[in-house]
Structure formats: C-alpha cells, structure tokens
Amino acid sequence: MSRARQPPLVTGISPNEGISWTKVTIRGENLGTGPTDLIGLTICGHNCLLTAEWMSASKIVCRVGQAKNDKGDIIVTTKSGGKGTSTVSFKLLKPEKIGILDQSAVWVDEMNYYDMRTDRNKGIPPLSLRPANPLGIEIDKGRFPQKDLEALFPGMSADFTSENFSAAWYLIENHSTTSFDQLKTAVVNLKKQANKKNEGSLAYVKGGLSTFFEAQDALSAIHQKLEADGTEKVEGSMTQKLENVLNRASNTADTLFQEVLGRKDKADSTRNALNVLQRFKFLFNLPLNIERNIQKGDYDVVINDYEKAKSLFGKTEVQVFKKYYAEVETRIEALRELLLDKLLETPSTLHDQKRYIRYLSDLHAPGDPAWQCIGAQHQWILQLMHNCKESYVKEQKGKDIFFPMLDVDSDVRPSPIGHLSQTASLKRGSSFQSGRDDAWRYKAPQQVVFVEKLTKLVVSQLPNFWKLWISYVNGSLFSETAEKSGQMERSKKNARQRQNDFKKMIQEVMYSLVKLIRGALLPFSLREGESRQYGGWEMKSELSGQWLTHVIQTVRLSSESLTALEIPNDMLQIIQDLILDLRVRCIIVTLQHTAEDVKRLAEKEDWVVDNEGLTSLPSQFEQCIIHSLQSLKTVLDCKPGEASVFQQQKTQEDVCQLSIGIMQVFIDCLEQLSTKPDGDIDTAHLSVDVSSPDLFGSIHEDSSLSSEQRLLIALSNCRYLERHTFLNIAEHFEKHGFQGVEKITQVSMESLKELDQRLFEMYIEFKADPIVGSLEPGIYAGYFDWKDCLVPAGVRNYLKEALVNIIAVHAEVFTISKDLVPRVMSRVVEAVSEELSRLMQCVSSFSKNGALQARLEICALRDTVAIYLTPESNSSFKQALEALPQLSSGTDKKLLEELLNKFKSSMHLQLTCFQASSSAMMKT
C-alpha cells in the first residue's frame, strides 16, 4: 500500500486570462503521480479533464472550457492526494464577435447571427450588418474591468448591433485613450458610412426596378379590370400574374445569393466534419493508441482509455461510433487473453500476479482470474517438487556433491550441513575416531542435498502462494474500480466458497513434500504403490545419524518458516509427524552405528596401564557413548509443537534394547580382548606407567603380555566400569531423557558381573591351581611320612615354594592394579588352605614330631597370609589344625613358637608384601 500524499496545490497558470478553448499551462505541487492518478480538473467551475494532459507532478496542460463564471479557481483532484486547492485564479474573457465575411484564424459559430441575417425589418442588406470598425480609427482596448462597466451601464451593451447599445460604454471600452482629433475623424467616417448605406439602399432598389415596374403594371391592370368588369371577372388573371411576379422575384433572389449560400453550405459541412473529428478524435485514435500502449506495457493507460470510451460510447447508436467502438472491444479482448496468459505464466512474482489480476478485473474479464492463478501456481509448485526429485534420482548413480569446509567458529549462521563438521574431540583415548574417512563429513549424499533443495523450493514458493490466497480472500487484489463495481464483494464471496478447495491444495503440497522426503530417507514408511511416485532412490546404505540430524534441522527450519506464514497447524501436522519419524529413525541409526563403533574399540586397545590399573578402553567407551548422545541432543530436544520422541512405547523399547546392546557389545569386546590367544595380541605398543610410586615390578617393553596379565587388566577395567563408567553413562542417558535407564543399567551390570566372575575364575584357575597342585608332592617329597619323622627343625621347602609362588601372584596383581590384590590373594589363600586342610584330613595318624611339623607349617602359612584370610580360609585352617593331635607339653609349644619366629625372621624380605596396612584389605 502506497503512503498518503499531500493534496494538490496550484500555484500558477499561464496565461491567467483568455477566452474559451484557450490553452493554458498549470503549475503547482503534488499534481499527481501519473496520468492515471489525475481524476479531476476544473477551471472557473468547468470540467477540463477531457483536454487535460499530465506532464509531471508539477505541470499540467489543458484547454479552458465554456465556463459560466467569468473568474474562478483552478482545482486539481488526484487519487493519491484527493481534492486540492489553488492560490491563483483564471479570468474568462468574452470572445470578440467576428463578421461573416471577416478574416479569422478559427471557425466561427455563425448561429449567433442567424436571426440577424433573417431580420428583414432592418431594411438593410445583411452583408452590411457588422462593420469591423464602425468609427474607422484605431481601436485601443482599455483596461477597465468588465464588471465595473456592467455596473456602470446596467442593462446596456457595448455591441453596436444590440438593441441596448450604449455608445458611452463602447467608447470607454475601445477608445478610452483616443485623442479628440481622432474622435473628430471618427465622426467624419460615420457620416461617410451613412451616405454609403443610403447609396447602397438606392442601388439595391435600382437593381430591382424592372421587377417593381412589372409589379406596378400588374397592379394597375388589376385596378382597371376591377373597375370595368368587377372583381369576379379578373380574379383568375390577377392570381396568375401575382404568381408570375413572385416567381420572378424568387428567381432573382436565388440568382443573387445562390453562390454565396452554396459556399456557406459547403463550409458548414466541412466545418461540421472537422468539428466531429476534433471532438471525437479520442475514439477514432483509440484502437491505434491501444496497440501502441500494449506494446509498451502501459496497461493502466489502456484500461483508463477503455473505461472512458465505454462510458462515452458504450451505448451509442451512431454507426460510425459503433464501428470504432467495436474495434476497441476487439483489441481489449485480445488484451484480456494476453494478460491471462501472462498471469498463468510461471515463474512469476507475486507483484506481477497481483498486477495482472487487477488489470483483468478492471477489464471485466470473464471467470475468476485470481482463482485461475492460484490453481496454476499450485500445479506449478507440485511439478517443481517432482522435477526436483527426478533430477536428483538421475544424478544419484555414482555422483556425490561435495561441500567446502565451513568455518564453524564464524558468527555467521552456516548452512545446516555445517553442523556435520562439528564433532567433539576426545581428550582421553584420542585415538578413537570413526572408521569412516574424515572426508565423509564434507560429502553430502544425494538424498540430503535433495531434501535441502526440496525444502528450499517449497519455502521460497509457498509464501507467495499463501499471500496470493490471503489477498484473494480480503479483496486487496482489486483496484478502486473493482470496489465501486462490487467485484470485490463477489470475489470475497467466491473465496469463502473455495476455502475447502484451497485447503486441499495446501494439504496436497504438504503431502507431496512429506512423501518425497520419506521416499528419499524413509522408504519403508511408504505404502505400496507410493514408491514409484515418491521413491526410486538407490539405497546402497542407510544415512548416518549425523546426516539424519542435518535433515531434521533442515525440515525444522522449513516448518518454522511455514508456521510464520500463519498457516493453520492442522495443515502442517503432517510435517510434524515426519519430523517425529525422522527423529526416531535418527536415534535408532545413531545407536546402531554407535554399537559398530564400540565393537571396533577392540582394535584400538593399546594395553597401556595407568596408576589405577586401567587402559584407555573404558574412557574410550564412555566418550563414544557421550559423543553419540551429544550428537542426538538437537534430535532429542523438542521444538515448539513437537512431541517427545519417546512418547510411543515401541520407541522406548527399541531404544532400551539398543542401549543394552551397546553395553553388551562392549562387554563382549572386553571378553574377546582378555581371552585372545597370545599370538593374536598386538604388543607393539605395550608399556607400563612407571611413574607410580607403588610400582612393584614392571612389564618390560620387549616382553610379551601373558594371558594372566590380560585377564588382570580386563578385571581392573571391569571393576572401573562397574563403579564409575556404567554409572556415568546411566546419568547421561537420564540427562538426555532416555526411558528405562534402570533396566539398561541393571542388565548391563549383571552382564558385566558375569564377565568379571568368569575372568576372575579363569585367573584364579591359572594361578591357584599350580600352587595347590604342588602342595601334596611337596609334602611327601623324599618319602616323607607323618608317622615317622624327625624333630621339626623348621618349615620345609614345599611351603616356602608355595609362599614364593603366592608372592609372585601378589607381585603380578600389584603391578597391574593394587586394588585387585586383596580379592585375588584372598581367593588364592582360600584355595591353598582348602587343599592343605584336605591333605591334613587325609592323614590317618600323626606321630608326635609329625603333628608338631604339620602344626608348624599350617601356622606359618596362616600367620603369613593373615591379612588375606577370609571366613572360608579361616575355616579351612581351623579344620586342618583340628585334624592334628593337640600339643601336650610346654616344651613342644615353646619349640613351635621358636621355629615360627625363626621362619618369619629368615623370610622377612619375602613376606613384606603380606605386611601391608589392613586398611588396604577389601572384602569381596
């Protein structure tokens, strides 16, 4: 809508006085924005719009009409500014009367003189009625105002042919500055003219003397006949003679004036023809002007001229006017067809569409051009969408579109593809990366580019389509002419009747948009029969979660743009359903890919152990899960109008199972790593963190990693996973709104504990069985017999060897993880004590020395591993001691104590590992 302009203001007119049809130039301010904006022009109360020619906003040229007022304002009226005002006025002068034989540059209307020429009461020839200058001296027009003269001589006139002629008025008006001598000369001239007039009258009589004489003779003869014969006898003769006289007089008059009257009739005919051509030149030139203006694109001018011609000649009965008006209608009909073709032509801007609809409305085109345009736009948008799909499907084979790297630190908002370049770095376990090449992040699959192009197309075209409908509904497509004709109300009525049809158009566009996107990304969601129309893509592999995230962002932006148009939500609900399905699919695919990435973590295990006995594997696993969840943050977050992605029970169950599967994959990865044969383990990067101050031994870089060491590392990782990693992951699941986190944690923990127990049993089997198996051969080495043995001299070697082996286990476990020492040592002690108890219980009888020797060795072992005793091992030692005879004498007890002290003193260095603070003892 254009802003309101100031009303027109006329500040000057040149000339400022003149007779009717004087050409004047009007100057001022705000005189209109163009010829179509000028709708009114009056001078002295007379409408001069027909002759007006708009030059600029400050200049108009026109001719003054035959106004009733002698003086008045110049009023200009425009569409944009309304009715204006004037600071100047124009004076309308009365035209000078010109004689019928006087020279003149213009045609003179002689009707004013008709009755004067036929007035034979004057008794003077008609050709002498109007002398141009009756005084015969130079005329000097005075400057006396006409109104003052009319007031001074009321009821009089300065026209010397008028019955109310005033000589004083004539002299003041024409000879106010004439000298007295010139007035004397004028008197002489008047006398000469009077004499000439008398002579002219005499000559006029002389020219008809024969006629008068014949009439006189006839009258005399009639008189004589009447006297002699009476009236009745000469009545017929008199009548005949009178007829002859009249005929001869008529013939004489015809002879005198035939030539003059003939020339006058011809002049009148020519003048009338010229007047018709001049007066109606607008109509006669209109067909050609319409053609020219159409070629120039000045449709407003054509419509204004047509409206003017229609109002003047639409109902004329004059054949010539009918013929030319029919030509005008023919060209207007061609213009209607041209404008309709331009209206339905695509692509076209909303401005052009509104303009062509307004033109067709002003031309009273049949049908409903606005609705035709809406229908054409609808079909064009649908065609564009399907053409877009077909072009990308054809280009898909072997072709991918590459995008340059985007500056993710820039404040400028990048294309949604830029989000794919933002991946979280892994501080710990930085070796973790996707198995795919880095270039994949900048390589857009054809389906993704298609969705971005498709949504951009819809977002760019649908707003104009929607605005065109809104303009159609509220009637703003039509001009003031349409408002006056009632066409706007008819259009509003049509719009109300077609609301359902337009709603179906919008729904069809939304339906096609959603189906095309589903065909590219979610082909399994299409019904049978829809794949051919909306699908056709080669699905070599499903899109990754990051590309799906990008697609979701693209569709969300499109939905926001369409919502901003105030399109009803029910029409856009289908897009929200699509977004929900894409979000669910993105989560599923991301979790599936995460499981694959977790599975590949086994290949990245470097077996580098830190102070806590951990490798980078748990941290890599946790970072992998966190990175996956962070990539889903925008997908999990609900935008306005979106439903929760976990609102469906099936989605909750699927996500829960996938999450459990990821945890189980990692547990299987741990088991695989810990149970690989030695030849399958890559030890090229094997090393130990030697910065630990508690390090007891080391694993050299050139040594191989044994199965027992891998089991210990795996046990250490399991312990850390149970106490930290799995709990942290559960918190992240809850933070991101996952459902069934308790179930995920419970199942994962149970599976992890089962693995831990299996690995622990394997390690104990590796370490405890050899020690346990060496006890019995060691006890009975050298054919030892409990019934016949010497006095004990100390702990025998088999027990020392067993302790050394136990110390070796302690050293190995402590090297990997000191937190595992109590658990492992307690279980080894249990196995040894149980075996020792069994062996003691299998002895049938003990001699005194044998019982003392057995008690010495059992007590030595028990006291040495006291900090790792458990109820089970205590029970085993108790049973072993109960199987021995009791010491009866104090000497035996004293000897036992001395031998125990001697053993502890001699193996003080070896037994240091068993003297750690009891606070380090951890019950399992």
PDB file of N, CA, C and O in Angstrom, residues 838-881:
ATOM      1  N   ARG A 838      42.493 -80.396  53.316  1.00  0.00           N
ATOM      2  CA  ARG A 838      42.131 -81.716  52.778  1.00  0.00           C
ATOM      3  C   ARG A 838      43.266 -82.721  52.998  1.00  0.00           C
ATOM      4  O   ARG A 838      43.031 -83.865  53.398  1.00  0.00           O
ATOM      5  N   LEU A 839      44.481 -82.219  52.727  1.00  0.00           N
ATOM      6  CA  LEU A 839      45.620 -83.127  52.886  1.00  0.00           C
ATOM      7  C   LEU A 839      45.779 -83.567  54.347  1.00  0.00           C
ATOM      8  O   LEU A 839      46.105 -84.730  54.641  1.00  0.00           O
ATOM      9  N   MET A 840      45.576 -82.646  55.281  1.00  0.00           N
ATOM     10  CA  MET A 840      45.720 -82.988  56.699  1.00  0.00           C
ATOM     11  C   MET A 840      44.640 -83.973  57.116  1.00  0.00           C
ATOM     12  O   MET A 840      44.888 -84.881  57.933  1.00  0.00           O
ATOM     13  N   GLN A 841      43.464 -83.745  56.590  1.00  0.00           N
ATOM     14  CA  GLN A 841      42.366 -84.626  56.990  1.00  0.00           C
ATOM     15  C   GLN A 841      42.525 -86.034  56.377  1.00  0.00           C
ATOM     16  O   GLN A 841      41.925 -86.997  56.870  1.00  0.00           O
ATOM     17  N   CYS A 842      43.332 -86.113  55.326  1.00  0.00           N
ATOM     18  CA  CYS A 842      43.531 -87.428  54.686  1.00  0.00           C
ATOM     19  C   CYS A 842      44.592 -88.279  55.409  1.00  0.00           C
ATOM     20  O   CYS A 842      44.744 -89.471  55.116  1.00  0.00           O
ATOM     21  N   VAL A 843      45.341 -87.638  56.321  1.00  0.00           N
ATOM     22  CA  VAL A 843      46.379 -88.393  57.053  1.00  0.00           C
ATOM     23  C   VAL A 843      45.690 -89.241  58.120  1.00  0.00           C
ATOM     24  O   VAL A 843      44.893 -88.734  58.917  1.00  0.00           O
ATOM     25  N   SER A 844      46.041 -90.512  58.143  1.00  0.00           N
ATOM     26  CA  SER A 844      45.378 -91.423  59.097  1.00  0.00           C
ATOM     27  C   SER A 844      45.840 -91.189  60.535  1.00  0.00           C
ATOM     28  O   SER A 844      45.034 -91.184  61.461  1.00  0.00           O
ATOM     29  N   SER A 845      47.134 -90.943  60.712  1.00  0.00           N
ATOM     30  CA  SER A 845      47.632 -90.723  62.080  1.00  0.00           C
ATOM     31  C   SER A 845      48.937 -89.942  62.007  1.00  0.00           C
ATOM     32  O   SER A 845      49.625 -89.958  60.986  1.00  0.00           O
ATOM     33  N   PHE A 846      49.216 -89.229  63.094  1.00  0.00           N
ATOM     34  CA  PHE A 846      50.425 -88.423  63.180  1.00  0.00           C
ATOM     35  C   PHE A 846      51.254 -88.897  64.383  1.00  0.00           C
ATOM     36  O   PHE A 846      50.705 -89.220  65.447  1.00  0.00           O
ATOM     37  N   SER A 847      52.533 -88.881  64.171  1.00  0.00           N
ATOM     38  CA  SER A 847      53.420 -89.081  65.334  1.00  0.00           C
ATOM     39  C   SER A 847      53.538 -87.759  66.063  1.00  0.00           C
ATOM     40  O   SER A 847      53.047 -86.725  65.588  1.00  0.00           O
ATOM     41  N   LYS A 848      54.179 -87.764  67.172  1.00  0.00           N
ATOM     42  CA  LYS A 848      54.339 -86.531  67.931  1.00  0.00           C
ATOM     43  C   LYS A 848      55.098 -85.519  67.111  1.00  0.00           C
ATOM     44  O   LYS A 848      54.703 -84.350  67.005  1.00  0.00           O
ATOM     45  N   ASN A 849      56.223 -85.934  66.523  1.00  0.00           N
ATOM     46  CA  ASN A 849      57.001 -84.995  65.695  1.00  0.00           C
ATOM     47  C   ASN A 849      56.238 -84.597  64.427  1.00  0.00           C
ATOM     48  O   ASN A 849      56.305 -83.456  63.960  1.00  0.00           O
ATOM     49  N   GLY A 850      55.512 -85.591  63.886  1.00  0.00           N
ATOM     50  CA  GLY A 850      54.731 -85.280  62.685  1.00  0.00           C
ATOM     51  C   GLY A 850      53.662 -84.243  62.958  1.00  0.00           C
ATOM     52  O   GLY A 850      53.408 -83.330  62.160  1.00  0.00           O
ATOM     53  N   ALA A 851      52.984 -84.386  64.094  1.00  0.00           N
ATOM     54  CA  ALA A 851      51.935 -83.420  64.445  1.00  0.00           C
ATOM     55  C   ALA A 851      52.525 -82.029  64.648  1.00  0.00           C
ATOM     56  O   ALA A 851      51.963 -81.008  64.250  1.00  0.00           O
ATOM     57  N   LEU A 852      53.741 -82.010  65.297  1.00  0.00           N
ATOM     58  CA  LEU A 852      54.379 -80.716  65.530  1.00  0.00           C
ATOM     59  C   LEU A 852      54.808 -80.096  64.192  1.00  0.00           C
ATOM     60  O   LEU A 852      54.653 -78.885  63.973  1.00  0.00           O
ATOM     61  N   GLN A 853      55.329 -80.934  63.295  1.00  0.00           N
ATOM     62  CA  GLN A 853      55.760 -80.423  61.987  1.00  0.00           C
ATOM     63  C   GLN A 853      54.563 -79.887  61.210  1.00  0.00           C
ATOM     64  O   GLN A 853      54.635 -78.803  60.609  1.00  0.00           O
ATOM     65  N   ALA A 854      53.470 -80.610  61.216  1.00  0.00           N
ATOM     66  CA  ALA A 854      52.274 -80.166  60.475  1.00  0.00           C
ATOM     67  C   ALA A 854      51.715 -78.874  61.051  1.00  0.00           C
ATOM     68  O   ALA A 854      51.335 -77.950  60.330  1.00  0.00           O
ATOM     69  N   ARG A 855      51.670 -78.821  62.444  1.00  0.00           N
ATOM     70  CA  ARG A 855      51.155 -77.592  63.069  1.00  0.00           C
ATOM     71  C   ARG A 855      52.046 -76.412  62.733  1.00  0.00           C
ATOM     72  O   ARG A 855      51.563 -75.285  62.525  1.00  0.00           O
ATOM     73  N   LEU A 856      53.389 -76.639  62.739  1.00  0.00           N
ATOM     74  CA  LEU A 856      54.325 -75.558  62.419  1.00  0.00           C
ATOM     75  C   LEU A 856      54.044 -75.006  61.012  1.00  0.00           C
ATOM     76  O   LEU A 856      53.970 -73.799  60.815  1.00  0.00           O
ATOM     77  N   GLU A 857      53.908 -75.884  60.045  1.00  0.00           N
ATOM     78  CA  GLU A 857      53.720 -75.425  58.654  1.00  0.00           C
ATOM     79  C   GLU A 857      52.346 -74.765  58.454  1.00  0.00           C
ATOM     80  O   GLU A 857      52.222 -73.752  57.762  1.00  0.00           O
ATOM     81  N   ILE A 858      51.314 -75.350  59.119  1.00  0.00           N
ATOM     82  CA  ILE A 858      49.975 -74.731  58.986  1.00  0.00           C
ATOM     83  C   ILE A 858      49.966 -73.360  59.626  1.00  0.00           C
ATOM     84  O   ILE A 858      49.453 -72.380  59.057  1.00  0.00           O
ATOM     85  N   CYS A 859      50.564 -73.240  60.812  1.00  0.00           N
ATOM     86  CA  CYS A 859      50.574 -71.928  61.494  1.00  0.00           C
ATOM     87  C   CYS A 859      51.440 -70.923  60.741  1.00  0.00           C
ATOM     88  O   CYS A 859      51.108 -69.722  60.671  1.00  0.00           O
ATOM     89  N   ALA A 860      52.568 -71.400  60.193  1.00  0.00           N
ATOM     90  CA  ALA A 860      53.429 -70.496  59.441  1.00  0.00           C
ATOM     91  C   ALA A 860      52.682 -69.920  58.241  1.00  0.00           C
ATOM     92  O   ALA A 860      52.734 -68.711  57.950  1.00  0.00           O
ATOM     93  N   LEU A 861      51.961 -70.776  57.544  1.00  0.00           N
ATOM     94  CA  LEU A 861      51.204 -70.301  56.365  1.00  0.00           C
ATOM     95  C   LEU A 861      50.060 -69.384  56.786  1.00  0.00           C
ATOM     96  O   LEU A 861      49.825 -68.331  56.185  1.00  0.00           O
ATOM     97  N   ARG A 862      49.367 -69.773  57.848  1.00  0.00           N
ATOM     98  CA  ARG A 862      48.235 -68.956  58.302  1.00  0.00           C
ATOM     99  C   ARG A 862      48.693 -67.587  58.750  1.00  0.00           C
ATOM    100  O   ARG A 862      48.067 -66.559  58.414  1.00  0.00           O
ATOM    101  N   ASP A 863      49.764 -67.547  59.557  1.00  0.00           N
ATOM    102  CA  ASP A 863      50.234 -66.255  60.068  1.00  0.00           C
ATOM    103  C   ASP A 863      50.789 -65.384  58.953  1.00  0.00           C
ATOM    104  O   ASP A 863      50.675 -64.155  58.990  1.00  0.00           O
ATOM    105  N   THR A 864      51.394 -66.010  57.960  1.00  0.00           N
ATOM    106  CA  THR A 864      51.982 -65.227  56.862  1.00  0.00           C
ATOM    107  C   THR A 864      50.903 -64.517  56.045  1.00  0.00           C
ATOM    108  O   THR A 864      51.048 -63.347  55.688  1.00  0.00           O
ATOM    109  N   VAL A 865      49.815 -65.202  55.729  1.00  0.00           N
ATOM    110  CA  VAL A 865      48.763 -64.621  54.871  1.00  0.00           C
ATOM    111  C   VAL A 865      47.586 -64.153  55.715  1.00  0.00           C
ATOM    112  O   VAL A 865      46.433 -64.143  55.240  1.00  0.00           O
ATOM    113  N   ALA A 866      47.855 -63.754  56.928  1.00  0.00           N
ATOM    114  CA  ALA A 866      46.771 -63.403  57.849  1.00  0.00           C
ATOM    115  C   ALA A 866      45.888 -62.269  57.309  1.00  0.00           C
ATOM    116  O   ALA A 866      44.662 -62.255  57.510  1.00  0.00           O
ATOM    117  N   ILE A 867      46.512 -61.288  56.634  1.00  0.00           N
ATOM    118  CA  ILE A 867      45.712 -60.134  56.194  1.00  0.00           C
ATOM    119  C   ILE A 867      44.768 -60.506  55.039  1.00  0.00           C
ATOM    120  O   ILE A 867      43.876 -59.738  54.690  1.00  0.00           O
ATOM    121  N   TYR A 868      44.975 -61.669  54.413  1.00  0.00           N
ATOM    122  CA  TYR A 868      44.131 -62.081  53.291  1.00  0.00           C
ATOM    123  C   TYR A 868      43.191 -63.225  53.665  1.00  0.00           C
ATOM    124  O   TYR A 868      42.610 -63.851  52.788  1.00  0.00           O
ATOM    125  N   LEU A 869      43.115 -63.503  55.000  1.00  0.00           N
ATOM    126  CA  LEU A 869      42.244 -64.569  55.432  1.00  0.00           C
ATOM    127  C   LEU A 869      40.781 -64.168  55.311  1.00  0.00           C
ATOM    128  O   LEU A 869      40.412 -63.016  55.578  1.00  0.00           O
ATOM    129  N   THR A 870      39.986 -65.114  54.952  1.00  0.00           N
ATOM    130  CA  THR A 870      38.545 -64.917  54.847  1.00  0.00           C
ATOM    131  C   THR A 870      37.878 -65.951  55.740  1.00  0.00           C
ATOM    132  O   THR A 870      38.531 -66.884  56.244  1.00  0.00           O
ATOM    133  N   PRO A 871      36.630 -65.824  55.965  1.00  0.00           N
ATOM    134  CA  PRO A 871      35.953 -66.847  56.765  1.00  0.00           C
ATOM    135  C   PRO A 871      36.160 -68.254  56.217  1.00  0.00           C
ATOM    136  O   PRO A 871      36.321 -69.209  56.988  1.00  0.00           O
ATOM    137  N   GLU A 872      36.184 -68.366  54.894  1.00  0.00           N
ATOM    138  CA  GLU A 872      36.369 -69.683  54.293  1.00  0.00           C
ATOM    139  C   GLU A 872      37.781 -70.206  54.558  1.00  0.00           C
ATOM    140  O   GLU A 872      37.978 -71.387  54.942  1.00  0.00           O
ATOM    141  N   SER A 873      38.774 -69.339  54.375  1.00  0.00           N
ATOM    142  CA  SER A 873      40.155 -69.788  54.608  1.00  0.00           C
ATOM    143  C   SER A 873      40.408 -70.036  56.095  1.00  0.00           C
ATOM    144  O   SER A 873      41.115 -70.986  56.485  1.00  0.00           O
ATOM    145  N   ASN A 874      39.829 -69.217  56.954  1.00  0.00           N
ATOM    146  CA  ASN A 874      39.953 -69.455  58.403  1.00  0.00           C
ATOM    147  C   ASN A 874      39.358 -70.808  58.784  1.00  0.00           C
ATOM    148  O   ASN A 874      39.911 -71.549  59.608  1.00  0.00           O
ATOM    149  N   SER A 875      38.223 -71.085  58.177  1.00  0.00           N
ATOM    150  CA  SER A 875      37.566 -72.358  58.471  1.00  0.00           C
ATOM    151  C   SER A 875      38.443 -73.530  58.008  1.00  0.00           C
ATOM    152  O   SER A 875      38.548 -74.567  58.703  1.00  0.00           O
ATOM    153  N   SER A 876      39.084 -73.325  56.828  1.00  0.00           N
ATOM    154  CA  SER A 876      39.943 -74.406  56.322  1.00  0.00           C
ATOM    155  C   SER A 876      41.140 -74.622  57.240  1.00  0.00           C
ATOM    156  O   SER A 876      41.520 -75.773  57.549  1.00  0.00           O
ATOM    157  N   PHE A 877      41.773 -73.535  57.676  1.00  0.00           N
ATOM    158  CA  PHE A 877      42.909 -73.661  58.599  1.00  0.00           C
ATOM    159  C   PHE A 877      42.467 -74.295  59.915  1.00  0.00           C
ATOM    160  O   PHE A 877      43.197 -75.119  60.513  1.00  0.00           O
ATOM    161  N   LYS A 878      41.308 -73.943  60.377  1.00  0.00           N
ATOM    162  CA  LYS A 878      40.819 -74.496  61.638  1.00  0.00           C
ATOM    163  C   LYS A 878      40.601 -75.994  61.519  1.00  0.00           C
ATOM    164  O   LYS A 878      40.959 -76.767  62.419  1.00  0.00           O
ATOM    165  N   GLN A 879      40.005 -76.376  60.376  1.00  0.00           N
ATOM    166  CA  GLN A 879      39.775 -77.801  60.173  1.00  0.00           C
ATOM    167  C   GLN A 879      41.097 -78.565  60.071  1.00  0.00           C
ATOM    168  O   GLN A 879      41.220 -79.704  60.566  1.00  0.00           O
ATOM    169  N   ALA A 880      42.081 -77.911  59.422  1.00  0.00           N
ATOM    170  CA  ALA A 880      43.397 -78.573  59.296  1.00  0.00           C
ATOM    171  C   ALA A 880      44.035 -78.776  60.679  1.00  0.00           C
ATOM    172  O   ALA A 880      44.617 -79.846  60.976  1.00  0.00           O
ATOM    173  N   LEU A 881      43.950 -77.761  61.531  1.00  0.00           N
ATOM    174  CA  LEU A 881      44.527 -77.861  62.870  1.00  0.00           C
ATOM    175  C   LEU A 881      43.761 -78.863  63.719  1.00  0.00           C
ATOM    176  O   LEU A 881      44.359 -79.564  64.587  1.00  0.00           O
TER     177      LEU A 881
END
